[in-house]
PDB file of C-alpha atoms in Angstrom:
ATOM      1  CA  ILE A 749      88.306 197.827  43.395  1.00 58.00           C
ATOM      2  CA  PRO A 750      85.326 198.413  45.848  1.00 60.00           C
ATOM      3  CA  THR A 751      82.086 199.392  43.337  1.00 64.00           C
ATOM      4  CA  TYR A 752      80.002 200.510  45.883  1.00 67.00           C
ATOM      5  CA  PHE A 753      81.020 204.082  45.951  1.00 67.00           C
ATOM      6  CA  SER A 754      78.627 206.489  43.385  1.00 73.00           C
ATOM      7  CA  LYS A 755      81.723 208.719  42.882  1.00 75.00           C
ATOM      8  CA  PRO A 756      84.297 207.392  40.522  1.00 71.00           C
ATOM      9  CA  SER A 757      87.151 209.296  42.648  1.00 67.00           C
ATOM     10  CA  ALA A 758      86.300 207.317  45.957  1.00 66.00           C
ATOM     11  CA  ARG A 759      87.023 204.131  44.228  1.00 67.00           C
ATOM     12  CA  ARG A 760      90.475 202.622  44.850  1.00 67.00           C
ATOM     13  CA  LEU A 761      92.804 199.992  44.679  1.00 69.00           C
ATOM     14  CA  GLU A 762      94.187 198.869  48.022  1.00 70.00           C
ATOM     15  CA  PHE A 763      97.797 197.420  47.360  1.00 74.00           C
ATOM     16  CA  ARG A 764      99.442 196.328  51.113  1.00 76.00           C
ATOM     17  CA  SER A 765     103.189 195.572  50.303  1.00 80.00           C
ATOM     18  CA  PRO A 766     104.037 192.164  51.669  1.00 84.00           C
ATOM     19  CA  ASP A 767     107.052 191.110  54.153  1.00 83.00           C
ATOM     20  CA  PRO A 768     110.468 192.563  52.844  1.00 86.00           C
ATOM     21  CA  SER A 769     112.162 189.374  53.305  1.00 87.00           C
ATOM     22  CA  CYS A 770     110.134 187.376  50.676  1.00 89.00           C
ATOM     23  CA  ASN A 771     110.829 186.689  47.389  1.00 92.00           C
ATOM     24  CA  PRO A 772     109.425 189.738  45.287  1.00 92.00           C
ATOM     25  CA  TYR A 773     109.070 187.885  41.981  1.00 94.00           C
ATOM     26  CA  LEU A 774     106.765 185.434  43.584  1.00 95.00           C
ATOM     27  CA  SER A 775     104.734 187.881  45.523  1.00 94.00           C
ATOM     28  CA  PHE A 776     103.836 190.410  43.490  1.00 93.00           C
ATOM     29  CA  ALA A 777     102.991 187.714  40.193  1.00 96.00           C
ATOM     30  CA  ALA A 778     100.750 185.763  43.425  1.00 96.00           C
ATOM     31  CA  GLN A 779      99.204 189.121  44.486  1.00 93.00           C
ATOM     32  CA  LEU A 780      98.434 190.189  40.846  1.00 93.00           C
ATOM     33  CA  MET A 781      96.876 186.765  40.074  1.00 96.00           C
ATOM     34  CA  ALA A 782      94.507 186.725  43.435  1.00 94.00           C
ATOM     35  CA  GLY A 783      93.650 190.622  42.057  1.00 91.00           C
ATOM     36  CA  LEU A 784      93.027 189.231  38.886  1.00 94.00           C
ATOM     37  CA  ASP A 785      90.832 185.756  40.123  1.00 96.00           C
ATOM     38  CA  GLY A 786      89.013 188.585  42.145  1.00 93.00           C
ATOM     39  CA  ILE A 787      88.052 190.106  38.941  1.00 92.00           C
ATOM     40  CA  ILE A 788      87.353 187.512  36.668  1.00 95.00           C
ATOM     41  CA  ASN A 789      85.488 186.001  39.238  1.00 95.00           C
ATOM     42  CA  ARG A 790      83.802 188.792  40.550  1.00 94.00           C
ATOM     43  CA  ILE A 791      84.865 188.709  44.400  1.00 91.00           C
ATOM     44  CA  GLU A 792      82.944 191.392  45.974  1.00 86.00           C
ATOM     45  CA  PRO A 793      85.407 192.830  48.764  1.00 82.00           C
ATOM     46  CA  PRO A 794      84.237 193.039  52.030  1.00 81.00           C
ATOM     47  CA  ALA A 795      82.613 196.876  53.309  1.00 79.00           C
ATOM     48  CA  PRO A 796      85.569 198.784  55.166  1.00 78.00           C
ATOM     49  CA  ILE A 797      85.114 198.934  59.009  1.00 80.00           C
ATOM     50  CA  ASP A 798      85.737 202.440  60.251  1.00 82.00           C
ATOM     51  CA  LYS A 799      85.807 200.919  63.989  1.00 84.00           C
ATOM     52  CA  ASP A 800      88.609 199.907  66.147  1.00 87.00           C
ATOM     53  CA  LEU A 801      88.447 196.534  65.758  1.00 84.00           C
ATOM     54  CA  TYR A 802      90.159 196.275  68.835  1.00 86.00           C
ATOM     55  CA  GLU A 803      87.447 197.582  70.797  1.00 89.00           C
ATOM     56  CA  LEU A 804      84.422 195.230  68.594  1.00 88.00           C
ATOM     57  CA  GLU A 805      83.026 192.439  70.621  1.00 88.00           C
ATOM     58  CA  GLY A 806      80.647 189.602  70.546  1.00 89.00           C
ATOM     59  CA  PRO A 807      78.545 189.126  67.036  1.00 90.00           C
ATOM     60  CA  GLU A 808      80.115 192.049  65.407  1.00 87.00           C
ATOM     61  CA  ARG A 809      83.879 191.017  66.234  1.00 87.00           C
ATOM     62  CA  ALA A 810      82.735 187.349  65.427  1.00 88.00           C
ATOM     63  CA  SER A 811      81.702 188.332  61.861  1.00 87.00           C
ATOM     64  CA  ILE A 812      85.200 189.541  60.551  1.00 86.00           C
ATOM     65  CA  ARG A 813      87.204 187.319  59.048  1.00 85.00           C
ATOM     66  CA  ASN A 814      91.046 187.332  60.043  1.00 85.00           C
ATOM     67  CA  VAL A 815      93.854 186.594  58.076  1.00 87.00           C
ATOM     68  CA  PRO A 816      96.024 183.799  58.653  1.00 92.00           C
ATOM     69  CA  GLY A 817      97.773 183.961  62.188  1.00 91.00           C
ATOM     70  CA  SER A 818     100.873 182.137  61.279  1.00 92.00           C
ATOM     71  CA  LEU A 819     103.091 180.740  58.889  1.00 92.00           C
ATOM     72  CA  GLU A 820     101.407 177.460  59.126  1.00 95.00           C
ATOM     73  CA  GLU A 821      97.766 178.899  58.892  1.00 96.00           C
ATOM     74  CA  ALA A 822      98.886 180.720  55.423  1.00 94.00           C
ATOM     75  CA  LEU A 823     100.172 177.380  54.056  1.00 97.00           C
ATOM     76  CA  ASP A 824      97.404 175.607  55.153  1.00 97.00           C
ATOM     77  CA  ALA A 825      94.991 178.658  53.109  1.00 96.00           C
ATOM     78  CA  LEU A 826      97.329 178.574  50.062  1.00 97.00           C
ATOM     79  CA  GLU A 827      97.026 174.994  49.874  1.00 97.00           C
ATOM     80  CA  SER A 828      93.022 175.197  50.027  1.00 97.00           C
ATOM     81  CA  ASP A 829      92.971 177.981  47.069  1.00 96.00           C
ATOM     82  CA  GLN A 830      95.979 177.901  45.031  1.00 97.00           C
ATOM     83  CA  ALA A 831      94.086 177.057  41.524  1.00 96.00           C
ATOM     84  CA  PHE A 832      94.378 180.988  40.497  1.00 97.00           C
ATOM     85  CA  LEU A 833      97.925 180.807  40.479  1.00 98.00           C
ATOM     86  CA  TYR A 834      97.700 178.199  37.677  1.00 97.00           C
ATOM     87  CA  ARG A 835      95.723 180.300  35.431  1.00 96.00           C
ATOM     88  CA  GLY A 836      98.447 181.633  32.340  1.00 95.00           C
ATOM     89  CA  GLU A 837     100.900 179.484  33.600  1.00 95.00           C
ATOM     90  CA  VAL A 838     102.128 181.941  35.803  1.00 95.00           C
ATOM     91  CA  PHE A 839     102.867 179.363  38.307  1.00 98.00           C
ATOM     92  CA  THR A 840     103.390 175.587  37.979  1.00 98.00           C
ATOM     93  CA  ARG A 841     101.702 173.258  40.280  1.00 97.00           C
ATOM     94  CA  ASP A 842     105.604 171.734  40.776  1.00 98.00           C
ATOM     95  CA  LEU A 843     106.814 175.447  41.631  1.00 98.00           C
ATOM     96  CA  VAL A 844     103.722 175.653  44.090  1.00 98.00           C
ATOM     97  CA  ASP A 845     104.247 172.350  45.978  1.00 98.00           C
ATOM     98  CA  VAL A 846     108.076 172.646  46.327  1.00 98.00           C
ATOM     99  CA  TRP A 847     107.380 176.033  47.714  1.00 97.00           C
ATOM    100  CA  LEU A 848     105.207 174.919  50.058  1.00 98.00           C
ATOM    101  CA  ASP A 849     106.995 171.835  51.222  1.00 98.00           C
ATOM    102  CA  LEU A 850     110.342 174.065  51.842  1.00 96.00           C
ATOM    103  CA  LYS A 851     108.017 176.740  54.032  1.00 96.00           C
ATOM    104  CA  ARG A 852     106.588 173.742  56.009  1.00 97.00           C
ATOM    105  CA  SER A 853     109.994 172.425  56.575  1.00 96.00           C
ATOM    106  CA  SER A 854     111.324 176.082  57.633  1.00 93.00           C
ATOM    107  CA  ALA A 855     108.476 176.371  59.772  1.00 93.00           C
ATOM    108  CA  LYS A 856     109.101 172.606  61.403  1.00 95.00           C
ATOM    109  CA  GLU A 857     112.539 173.741  62.044  1.00 93.00           C
ATOM    110  CA  VAL A 858     111.117 177.158  63.943  1.00 89.00           C
ATOM    111  CA  ALA A 859     108.762 175.173  65.890  1.00 90.00           C
ATOM    112  CA  LEU A 860     111.619 172.360  67.008  1.00 92.00           C
ATOM    113  CA  ARG A 861     113.705 175.353  68.436  1.00 90.00           C
ATOM    114  CA  PRO A 862     113.105 177.749  71.890  1.00 86.00           C
ATOM    115  CA  HIS A 863     111.951 180.952  70.975  1.00 86.00           C
ATOM    116  CA  PRO A 864     114.551 183.948  72.568  1.00 88.00           C
ATOM    117  CA  TYR A 865     111.624 185.199  74.333  1.00 88.00           C
ATOM    118  CA  GLU A 866     111.369 181.563  76.375  1.00 85.00           C
ATOM    119  CA  PHE A 867     114.966 181.940  77.635  1.00 85.00           C
ATOM    120  CA  PHE A 868     113.778 185.723  78.724  1.00 87.00           C
ATOM    121  CA  LEU A 869     110.822 184.410  80.639  1.00 88.00           C
ATOM    122  CA  TYR A 870     111.997 181.180  82.022  1.00 89.00           C
ATOM    123  CA  SER A 871     115.709 181.133  82.111  1.00 85.00           C
ATOM    124  CA  ASP A 872     116.170 181.941  85.573  1.00 79.00           C
ATOM    125  CA  VAL A 873     112.853 179.758  87.169  1.00 69.00           C
TER     126      VAL A 873
END
């Protein structure tokens, strides 16, 4: 909830829906816990960017943090910052550990097999 606007009507809560293939119970609970963590720890969201990110270059582009680019990167990010999930015993360490193991196993299975696009690219070579 950005607080840098003087008009209360300009303040907003931004919600980005997760992928529809996720478990909604885990996903929405995790998003709620992340939001509460931001409020409790007074984490200020970055200023909005009113530019085309694809056209930015140099230091301006380098100053913008990216979200994880793969499942593995997202799992690494969760592994390095998961304490917020345990507040109020919403999640348990066992649940998060098992979920991380399951998702890492899934990512490994996908990485071991060729992508259908690889067949398209190289089947006639």
